[in-house]
PDB file of N, CA, C and O in Angstrom:
ATOM      1  N   MET F   1       0.834  -1.176   0.000  1.00  0.00           N
ATOM      2  CA  MET F   1       0.000   0.000   0.000  1.00  0.00           C
ATOM      3  C   MET F   1       0.880   1.241   0.000  1.00  0.00           C
ATOM      4  O   MET F   1       1.781   1.369   0.826  1.00  0.00           O
ATOM      5  N   ILE F   2       0.667   2.130  -0.908  1.00  0.00           N
ATOM      6  CA  ILE F   2       1.396   3.407  -0.955  1.00  0.00           C
ATOM      7  C   ILE F   2       0.736   4.367   0.021  1.00  0.00           C
ATOM      8  O   ILE F   2      -0.479   4.528   0.020  1.00  0.00           O
ATOM      9  N   THR F   3       1.548   5.005   0.839  1.00  0.00           N
ATOM     10  CA  THR F   3       1.000   5.938   1.823  1.00  0.00           C
ATOM     11  C   THR F   3       1.411   7.380   1.565  1.00  0.00           C
ATOM     12  O   THR F   3       1.078   8.259   2.338  1.00  0.00           O
ATOM     13  N   GLY F   4       2.148   7.622   0.492  1.00  0.00           N
ATOM     14  CA  GLY F   4       2.535   8.993   0.192  1.00  0.00           C
ATOM     15  C   GLY F   4       3.543   9.037  -0.924  1.00  0.00           C
ATOM     16  O   GLY F   4       3.944   8.017  -1.469  1.00  0.00           O
ATOM     17  N   GLY F   5       3.942  10.219  -1.281  1.00  0.00           N
ATOM     18  CA  GLY F   5       4.949  10.432  -2.314  1.00  0.00           C
ATOM     19  C   GLY F   5       5.566  11.804  -2.128  1.00  0.00           C
ATOM     20  O   GLY F   5       4.924  12.713  -1.615  1.00  0.00           O
ATOM     21  N   THR F   6       6.808  11.939  -2.544  1.00  0.00           N
ATOM     22  CA  THR F   6       7.504  13.216  -2.432  1.00  0.00           C
ATOM     23  C   THR F   6       8.151  13.550  -3.759  1.00  0.00           C
ATOM     24  O   THR F   6       9.034  12.822  -4.214  1.00  0.00           O
ATOM     25  N   PRO F   7       7.722  14.632  -4.410  1.00  0.00           N
ATOM     26  CA  PRO F   7       8.387  15.034  -5.644  1.00  0.00           C
ATOM     27  C   PRO F   7       9.751  15.645  -5.343  1.00  0.00           C
ATOM     28  O   PRO F   7       9.938  16.289  -4.310  1.00  0.00           O
ATOM     29  N   ILE F   8      10.704  15.414  -6.241  1.00  0.00           N
ATOM     30  CA  ILE F   8      12.012  16.052  -6.171  1.00  0.00           C
ATOM     31  C   ILE F   8      12.211  16.778  -7.495  1.00  0.00           C
ATOM     32  O   ILE F   8      12.310  16.140  -8.540  1.00  0.00           O
ATOM     33  N   PHE F   9      12.213  18.093  -7.456  1.00  0.00           N
ATOM     34  CA  PHE F   9      12.293  18.920  -8.653  1.00  0.00           C
ATOM     35  C   PHE F   9      13.710  19.423  -8.881  1.00  0.00           C
ATOM     36  O   PHE F   9      14.404  19.797  -7.922  1.00  0.00           O
ATOM     37  N   ALA F  10      14.123  19.483 -10.135  1.00  0.00           N
ATOM     38  CA  ALA F  10      15.399  20.096 -10.505  1.00  0.00           C
ATOM     39  C   ALA F  10      15.297  21.602 -10.270  1.00  0.00           C
ATOM     40  O   ALA F  10      14.272  22.209 -10.557  1.00  0.00           O
ATOM     41  N   SER F  11      16.370  22.185  -9.776  1.00  0.00           N
ATOM     42  CA  SER F  11      16.381  23.620  -9.490  1.00  0.00           C
ATOM     43  C   SER F  11      17.722  24.214  -9.918  1.00  0.00           C
ATOM     44  O   SER F  11      18.768  23.588  -9.751  1.00  0.00           O
ATOM     45  N   ALA F  12      17.669  25.434 -10.431  1.00  0.00           N
ATOM     46  CA  ALA F  12      18.889  26.158 -10.768  1.00  0.00           C
ATOM     47  C   ALA F  12      19.405  26.948  -9.561  1.00  0.00           C
ATOM     48  O   ALA F  12      20.557  27.360  -9.530  1.00  0.00           O
ATOM     49  N   ASP F  13      18.544  27.147  -8.564  1.00  0.00           N
ATOM     50  CA  ASP F  13      18.901  27.930  -7.380  1.00  0.00           C
ATOM     51  C   ASP F  13      18.028  27.450  -6.224  1.00  0.00           C
ATOM     52  O   ASP F  13      16.844  27.797  -6.155  1.00  0.00           O
ATOM     53  N   ILE F  14      18.582  26.660  -5.338  1.00  0.00           N
ATOM     54  CA  ILE F  14      17.817  26.057  -4.242  1.00  0.00           C
ATOM     55  C   ILE F  14      17.172  27.133  -3.362  1.00  0.00           C
ATOM     56  O   ILE F  14      15.977  27.070  -3.069  1.00  0.00           O
ATOM     57  N   LEU F  15      17.943  28.127  -2.940  1.00  0.00           N
ATOM     58  CA  LEU F  15      17.391  29.144  -2.043  1.00  0.00           C
ATOM     59  C   LEU F  15      16.275  29.938  -2.706  1.00  0.00           C
ATOM     60  O   LEU F  15      15.269  30.260  -2.066  1.00  0.00           O
ATOM     61  N   ALA F  16      16.405  30.236  -3.997  1.00  0.00           N
ATOM     62  CA  ALA F  16      15.342  30.952  -4.708  1.00  0.00           C
ATOM     63  C   ALA F  16      14.091  30.089  -4.815  1.00  0.00           C
ATOM     64  O   ALA F  16      12.967  30.593  -4.667  1.00  0.00           O
ATOM     65  N   SER F  17      14.267  28.799  -5.066  1.00  0.00           N
ATOM     66  CA  SER F  17      13.119  27.892  -5.143  1.00  0.00           C
ATOM     67  C   SER F  17      12.397  27.826  -3.800  1.00  0.00           C
ATOM     68  O   SER F  17      11.167  27.927  -3.736  1.00  0.00           O
ATOM     69  N   LEU F  18      13.150  27.668  -2.721  1.00  0.00           N
ATOM     70  CA  LEU F  18      12.552  27.598  -1.391  1.00  0.00           C
ATOM     71  C   LEU F  18      11.846  28.903  -1.045  1.00  0.00           C
ATOM     72  O   LEU F  18      10.737  28.898  -0.501  1.00  0.00           O
ATOM     73  N   ARG F  19      12.478  30.022  -1.379  1.00  0.00           N
ATOM     74  CA  ARG F  19      11.886  31.331  -1.103  1.00  0.00           C
ATOM     75  C   ARG F  19      10.565  31.498  -1.853  1.00  0.00           C
ATOM     76  O   ARG F  19       9.575  31.956  -1.286  1.00  0.00           O
ATOM     77  N   PHE F  20      10.517  31.095  -3.131  1.00  0.00           N
ATOM     78  CA  PHE F  20       9.288  31.205  -3.922  1.00  0.00           C
ATOM     79  C   PHE F  20       8.172  30.375  -3.294  1.00  0.00           C
ATOM     80  O   PHE F  20       7.060  30.863  -3.092  1.00  0.00           O
ATOM     81  N   TYR F  21       8.463  29.122  -2.978  1.00  0.00           N
ATOM     82  CA  TYR F  21       7.428  28.251  -2.420  1.00  0.00           C
ATOM     83  C   TYR F  21       6.967  28.733  -1.045  1.00  0.00           C
ATOM     84  O   TYR F  21       5.813  28.552  -0.674  1.00  0.00           O
ATOM     85  N   LYS F  22       7.852  29.380  -0.308  1.00  0.00           N
ATOM     86  CA  LYS F  22       7.491  29.904   1.014  1.00  0.00           C
ATOM     87  C   LYS F  22       6.696  31.203   0.898  1.00  0.00           C
ATOM     88  O   LYS F  22       5.616  31.329   1.456  1.00  0.00           O
ATOM     89  N   GLU F  23       7.220  32.175   0.141  1.00  0.00           N
ATOM     90  CA  GLU F  23       6.617  33.509   0.096  1.00  0.00           C
ATOM     91  C   GLU F  23       5.394  33.593  -0.809  1.00  0.00           C
ATOM     92  O   GLU F  23       4.456  34.325  -0.514  1.00  0.00           O
ATOM     93  N   VAL F  24       5.394  32.864  -1.910  1.00  0.00           N
ATOM     94  CA  VAL F  24       4.306  32.978  -2.881  1.00  0.00           C
ATOM     95  C   VAL F  24       3.210  31.939  -2.640  1.00  0.00           C
ATOM     96  O   VAL F  24       2.027  32.242  -2.729  1.00  0.00           O
ATOM     97  N   ILE F  25       3.606  30.705  -2.329  1.00  0.00           N
ATOM     98  CA  ILE F  25       2.630  29.614  -2.232  1.00  0.00           C
ATOM     99  C   ILE F  25       2.244  29.315  -0.781  1.00  0.00           C
ATOM    100  O   ILE F  25       1.198  28.745  -0.532  1.00  0.00           O
ATOM    101  N   GLY F  26       3.067  29.709   0.184  1.00  0.00           N
ATOM    102  CA  GLY F  26       2.709  29.536   1.586  1.00  0.00           C
ATOM    103  C   GLY F  26       3.284  28.304   2.265  1.00  0.00           C
ATOM    104  O   GLY F  26       2.842  27.933   3.358  1.00  0.00           O
ATOM    105  N   PHE F  27       4.262  27.668   1.639  1.00  0.00           N
ATOM    106  CA  PHE F  27       4.933  26.543   2.284  1.00  0.00           C
ATOM    107  C   PHE F  27       5.873  27.071   3.367  1.00  0.00           C
ATOM    108  O   PHE F  27       6.146  28.269   3.438  1.00  0.00           O
ATOM    109  N   GLU F  28       6.369  26.168   4.197  1.00  0.00           N
ATOM    110  CA  GLU F  28       7.370  26.502   5.198  1.00  0.00           C
ATOM    111  C   GLU F  28       8.683  25.844   4.799  1.00  0.00           C
ATOM    112  O   GLU F  28       8.690  24.734   4.289  1.00  0.00           O
ATOM    113  N   SER F  29       9.799  26.536   5.011  1.00  0.00           N
ATOM    114  CA  SER F  29      11.101  25.927   4.740  1.00  0.00           C
ATOM    115  C   SER F  29      11.345  24.827   5.750  1.00  0.00           C
ATOM    116  O   SER F  29      11.094  25.006   6.941  1.00  0.00           O
ATOM    117  N   SER F  30      11.806  23.689   5.276  1.00  0.00           N
ATOM    118  CA  SER F  30      12.074  22.575   6.167  1.00  0.00           C
ATOM    119  C   SER F  30      13.559  22.431   6.442  1.00  0.00           C
ATOM    120  O   SER F  30      13.983  22.423   7.578  1.00  0.00           O
ATOM    121  N   TRP F  31      14.370  22.306   5.387  1.00  0.00           N
ATOM    122  CA  TRP F  31      15.802  22.121   5.580  1.00  0.00           C
ATOM    123  C   TRP F  31      16.544  22.335   4.265  1.00  0.00           C
ATOM    124  O   TRP F  31      15.943  22.337   3.196  1.00  0.00           O
ATOM    125  N   THR F  32      17.843  22.547   4.388  1.00  0.00           N
ATOM    126  CA  THR F  32      18.731  22.602   3.231  1.00  0.00           C
ATOM    127  C   THR F  32      19.939  21.729   3.536  1.00  0.00           C
ATOM    128  O   THR F  32      20.252  21.451   4.701  1.00  0.00           O
ATOM    129  N   TYR F  33      20.621  21.319   2.468  1.00  0.00           N
ATOM    130  CA  TYR F  33      21.825  20.514   2.620  1.00  0.00           C
ATOM    131  C   TYR F  33      22.929  21.160   1.801  1.00  0.00           C
ATOM    132  O   TYR F  33      22.734  21.483   0.629  1.00  0.00           O
ATOM    133  N   GLY F  34      24.080  21.346   2.416  1.00  0.00           N
ATOM    134  CA  GLY F  34      25.233  21.916   1.733  1.00  0.00           C
ATOM    135  C   GLY F  34      25.356  23.406   1.964  1.00  0.00           C
ATOM    136  O   GLY F  34      24.425  24.077   2.384  1.00  0.00           O
ATOM    137  N   ASN F  35      26.557  23.916   1.668  1.00  0.00           N
ATOM    138  CA  ASN F  35      26.813  25.338   1.798  1.00  0.00           C
ATOM    139  C   ASN F  35      27.698  25.781   0.647  1.00  0.00           C
ATOM    140  O   ASN F  35      28.898  25.541   0.700  1.00  0.00           O
ATOM    141  N   PRO F  36      27.140  26.365  -0.396  1.00  0.00           N
ATOM    142  CA  PRO F  36      25.734  26.713  -0.581  1.00  0.00           C
ATOM    143  C   PRO F  36      24.873  25.463  -0.786  1.00  0.00           C
ATOM    144  O   PRO F  36      25.373  24.407  -1.177  1.00  0.00           O
ATOM    145  N   PRO F  37      23.566  25.583  -0.548  1.00  0.00           N
ATOM    146  CA  PRO F  37      22.691  24.414  -0.618  1.00  0.00           C
ATOM    147  C   PRO F  37      22.653  23.769  -2.009  1.00  0.00           C
ATOM    148  O   PRO F  37      22.581  24.456  -3.015  1.00  0.00           O
ATOM    149  N   THR F  38      22.706  22.446  -2.003  1.00  0.00           N
ATOM    150  CA  THR F  38      22.545  21.663  -3.232  1.00  0.00           C
ATOM    151  C   THR F  38      21.273  20.826  -3.186  1.00  0.00           C
ATOM    152  O   THR F  38      20.921  20.166  -4.155  1.00  0.00           O
ATOM    153  N   PHE F  39      20.597  20.856  -2.061  1.00  0.00           N
ATOM    154  CA  PHE F  39      19.355  20.107  -1.881  1.00  0.00           C
ATOM    155  C   PHE F  39      18.549  20.836  -0.823  1.00  0.00           C
ATOM    156  O   PHE F  39      19.114  21.460   0.076  1.00  0.00           O
ATOM    157  N   GLY F  40      17.234  20.800  -0.932  1.00  0.00           N
ATOM    158  CA  GLY F  40      16.409  21.461   0.068  1.00  0.00           C
ATOM    159  C   GLY F  40      14.984  20.978   0.010  1.00  0.00           C
ATOM    160  O   GLY F  40      14.595  20.247  -0.906  1.00  0.00           O
ATOM    161  N   SER F  41      14.190  21.405   0.978  1.00  0.00           N
ATOM    162  CA  SER F  41      12.834  20.916   1.104  1.00  0.00           C
ATOM    163  C   SER F  41      11.929  21.988   1.692  1.00  0.00           C
ATOM    164  O   SER F  41      12.363  22.800   2.512  1.00  0.00           O
ATOM    165  N   VAL F  42      10.682  21.977   1.275  1.00  0.00           N
ATOM    166  CA  VAL F  42       9.635  22.789   1.889  1.00  0.00           C
ATOM    167  C   VAL F  42       8.483  21.862   2.241  1.00  0.00           C
ATOM    168  O   VAL F  42       8.353  20.771   1.684  1.00  0.00           O
ATOM    169  N   SER F  43       7.648  22.303   3.169  1.00  0.00           N
ATOM    170  CA  SER F  43       6.495  21.497   3.539  1.00  0.00           C
ATOM    171  C   SER F  43       5.314  22.393   3.857  1.00  0.00           C
ATOM    172  O   SER F  43       5.469  23.562   4.191  1.00  0.00           O
ATOM    173  N   ASN F  44       4.137  21.799   3.740  1.00  0.00           N
ATOM    174  CA  ASN F  44       2.888  22.463   4.090  1.00  0.00           C
ATOM    175  C   ASN F  44       1.966  21.357   4.570  1.00  0.00           C
ATOM    176  O   ASN F  44       1.443  20.594   3.765  1.00  0.00           O
ATOM    177  N   GLY F  45       1.825  21.245   5.877  1.00  0.00           N
ATOM    178  CA  GLY F  45       1.049  20.133   6.432  1.00  0.00           C
ATOM    179  C   GLY F  45       1.719  18.823   6.054  1.00  0.00           C
ATOM    180  O   GLY F  45       2.918  18.665   6.210  1.00  0.00           O
ATOM    181  N   PRO F  46       0.952  17.895   5.482  1.00  0.00           N
ATOM    182  CA  PRO F  46       1.512  16.587   5.140  1.00  0.00           C
ATOM    183  C   PRO F  46       2.263  16.564   3.809  1.00  0.00           C
ATOM    184  O   PRO F  46       2.819  15.545   3.430  1.00  0.00           O
ATOM    185  N   VAL F  47       2.306  17.701   3.111  1.00  0.00           N
ATOM    186  CA  VAL F  47       2.914  17.755   1.779  1.00  0.00           C
ATOM    187  C   VAL F  47       4.354  18.252   1.877  1.00  0.00           C
ATOM    188  O   VAL F  47       4.620  19.289   2.481  1.00  0.00           O
ATOM    189  N   THR F  48       5.275  17.513   1.254  1.00  0.00           N
ATOM    190  CA  THR F  48       6.682  17.893   1.186  1.00  0.00           C
ATOM    191  C   THR F  48       7.115  17.928  -0.269  1.00  0.00           C
ATOM    192  O   THR F  48       6.748  17.053  -1.045  1.00  0.00           O
ATOM    193  N   ILE F  49       7.875  18.944  -0.631  1.00  0.00           N
ATOM    194  CA  ILE F  49       8.476  19.045  -1.960  1.00  0.00           C
ATOM    195  C   ILE F  49       9.973  19.253  -1.756  1.00  0.00           C
ATOM    196  O   ILE F  49      10.385  20.084  -0.945  1.00  0.00           O
ATOM    197  N   MET F  50      10.771  18.486  -2.489  1.00  0.00           N
ATOM    198  CA  MET F  50      12.223  18.609  -2.404  1.00  0.00           C
ATOM    199  C   MET F  50      12.769  19.201  -3.706  1.00  0.00           C
ATOM    200  O   MET F  50      12.167  19.050  -4.758  1.00  0.00           O
ATOM    201  N   PHE F  51      13.919  19.860  -3.587  1.00  0.00           N
ATOM    202  CA  PHE F  51      14.592  20.456  -4.731  1.00  0.00           C
ATOM    203  C   PHE F  51      16.048  20.009  -4.741  1.00  0.00           C
ATOM    204  O   PHE F  51      16.713  20.030  -3.711  1.00  0.00           O
ATOM    205  N   CYS F  52      16.533  19.619  -5.916  1.00  0.00           N
ATOM    206  CA  CYS F  52      17.907  19.183  -6.091  1.00  0.00           C
ATOM    207  C   CYS F  52      18.589  20.137  -7.072  1.00  0.00           C
ATOM    208  O   CYS F  52      18.014  20.463  -8.115  1.00  0.00           O
ATOM    209  N   LEU F  53      19.782  20.592  -6.737  1.00  0.00           N
ATOM    210  CA  LEU F  53      20.507  21.514  -7.604  1.00  0.00           C
ATOM    211  C   LEU F  53      20.950  20.790  -8.873  1.00  0.00           C
ATOM    212  O   LEU F  53      21.867  19.965  -8.855  1.00  0.00           O
ATOM    213  N   GLN F  54      20.239  21.068  -9.958  1.00  0.00           N
ATOM    214  CA  GLN F  54      20.537  20.522 -11.278  1.00  0.00           C
ATOM    215  C   GLN F  54      20.212  21.598 -12.314  1.00  0.00           C
ATOM    216  O   GLN F  54      19.196  21.521 -13.004  1.00  0.00           O
ATOM    217  N   PRO F  55      21.061  22.621 -12.425  1.00  0.00           N
ATOM    218  CA  PRO F  55      20.746  23.764 -13.287  1.00  0.00           C
ATOM    219  C   PRO F  55      20.531  23.392 -14.749  1.00  0.00           C
ATOM    220  O   PRO F  55      19.655  23.963 -15.404  1.00  0.00           O
ATOM    221  N   GLU F  56      21.291  22.451 -15.275  1.00  0.00           N
ATOM    222  CA  GLU F  56      21.129  22.080 -16.688  1.00  0.00           C
ATOM    223  C   GLU F  56      19.782  21.392 -16.917  1.00  0.00           C
ATOM    224  O   GLU F  56      19.108  21.652 -17.910  1.00  0.00           O
ATOM    225  N   LEU F  57      19.389  20.526 -16.018  1.00  0.00           N
ATOM    226  CA  LEU F  57      18.093  19.861 -16.132  1.00  0.00           C
ATOM    227  C   LEU F  57      16.960  20.857 -15.917  1.00  0.00           C
ATOM    228  O   LEU F  57      15.946  20.810 -16.613  1.00  0.00           O
ATOM    229  N   ALA F  58      17.127  21.771 -14.976  1.00  0.00           N
ATOM    230  CA  ALA F  58      16.092  22.765 -14.694  1.00  0.00           C
ATOM    231  C   ALA F  58      15.803  23.627 -15.924  1.00  0.00           C
ATOM    232  O   ALA F  58      14.665  24.041 -16.134  1.00  0.00           O
ATOM    233  N   LYS F  59      16.817  23.881 -16.760  1.00  0.00           N
ATOM    234  CA  LYS F  59      16.613  24.649 -17.997  1.00  0.00           C
ATOM    235  C   LYS F  59      15.686  23.929 -18.966  1.00  0.00           C
ATOM    236  O   LYS F  59      14.977  24.553 -19.731  1.00  0.00           O
ATOM    237  N   LEU F  60      15.722  22.607 -18.939  1.00  0.00           N
ATOM    238  CA  LEU F  60      14.964  21.802 -19.893  1.00  0.00           C
ATOM    239  C   LEU F  60      13.538  21.505 -19.447  1.00  0.00           C
ATOM    240  O   LEU F  60      12.700  21.150 -20.265  1.00  0.00           O
ATOM    241  N   VAL F  61      13.286  21.633 -18.171  1.00  0.00           N
ATOM    242  CA  VAL F  61      11.981  21.265 -17.631  1.00  0.00           C
ATOM    243  C   VAL F  61      11.065  22.478 -17.650  1.00  0.00           C
ATOM    244  O   VAL F  61      11.375  23.509 -17.081  1.00  0.00           O
ATOM    245  N   SER F  62       9.918  22.330 -18.302  1.00  0.00           N
ATOM    246  CA  SER F  62       8.986  23.450 -18.379  1.00  0.00           C
ATOM    247  C   SER F  62       7.792  23.269 -17.455  1.00  0.00           C
ATOM    248  O   SER F  62       6.905  24.092 -17.420  1.00  0.00           O
ATOM    249  N   GLY F  63       7.751  22.201 -16.719  1.00  0.00           N
ATOM    250  CA  GLY F  63       6.663  21.961 -15.767  1.00  0.00           C
ATOM    251  C   GLY F  63       6.903  20.670 -15.019  1.00  0.00           C
ATOM    252  O   GLY F  63       7.658  19.820 -15.462  1.00  0.00           O
ATOM    253  N   HIS F  64       6.284  20.569 -13.876  1.00  0.00           N
ATOM    254  CA  HIS F  64       6.439  19.373 -13.055  1.00  0.00           C
ATOM    255  C   HIS F  64       5.066  18.833 -12.706  1.00  0.00           C
ATOM    256  O   HIS F  64       4.125  19.600 -12.521  1.00  0.00           O
ATOM    257  N   GLN F  65       4.967  17.547 -12.599  1.00  0.00           N
ATOM    258  CA  GLN F  65       3.750  16.926 -12.118  1.00  0.00           C
ATOM    259  C   GLN F  65       4.110  15.755 -11.229  1.00  0.00           C
ATOM    260  O   GLN F  65       5.077  15.045 -11.491  1.00  0.00           O
ATOM    261  N   HIS F  66       3.345  15.584 -10.175  1.00  0.00           N
ATOM    262  CA  HIS F  66       3.536  14.453  -9.285  1.00  0.00           C
ATOM    263  C   HIS F  66       2.220  14.224  -8.569  1.00  0.00           C
ATOM    264  O   HIS F  66       1.685  15.125  -7.936  1.00  0.00           O
ATOM    265  N   TRP F  67       1.709  13.027  -8.689  1.00  0.00           N
ATOM    266  CA  TRP F  67       0.461  12.721  -8.014  1.00  0.00           C
ATOM    267  C   TRP F  67       0.447  11.269  -7.646  1.00  0.00           C
ATOM    268  O   TRP F  67       0.752  10.408  -8.488  1.00  0.00           O
ATOM    269  N   VAL F  68       0.153  10.979  -6.416  1.00  0.00           N
ATOM    270  CA  VAL F  68       0.005   9.603  -5.959  1.00  0.00           C
ATOM    271  C   VAL F  68      -1.337   9.498  -5.257  1.00  0.00           C
ATOM    272  O   VAL F  68      -1.649  10.293  -4.360  1.00  0.00           O
ATOM    273  N   SER F  69      -2.147   8.575  -5.666  1.00  0.00           N
ATOM    274  CA  SER F  69      -3.451   8.368  -5.046  1.00  0.00           C
ATOM    275  C   SER F  69      -3.478   7.003  -4.382  1.00  0.00           C
ATOM    276  O   SER F  69      -3.009   6.017  -4.946  1.00  0.00           O
ATOM    277  N   VAL F  70      -4.027   6.972  -3.200  1.00  0.00           N
ATOM    278  CA  VAL F  70      -4.080   5.720  -2.446  1.00  0.00           C
ATOM    279  C   VAL F  70      -5.512   5.480  -1.993  1.00  0.00           C
ATOM    280  O   VAL F  70      -6.208   6.402  -1.568  1.00  0.00           O
ATOM    281  N   ASP F  71      -5.935   4.259  -2.112  1.00  0.00           N
ATOM    282  CA  ASP F  71      -7.264   3.876  -1.677  1.00  0.00           C
ATOM    283  C   ASP F  71      -7.340   3.756  -0.179  1.00  0.00           C
ATOM    284  O   ASP F  71      -6.468   3.271   0.464  1.00  0.00           O
TER     285      ASP F  71
END
């Protein structure tokens, strides 16, 4: 039985991504890894989104989708 899922999105700038999700969408910053950060996470209630520093991949991605449904 699947009980959840966590998307991991490519990011060109971890701190900017976290700031956007916090200030614009209302998530809370959870943690960062590295100095400067190469990985980070935000959360809002039971929802967590992670970001991985991959600037070249982030240039190619024009949208993200992640959905897991459990009965």
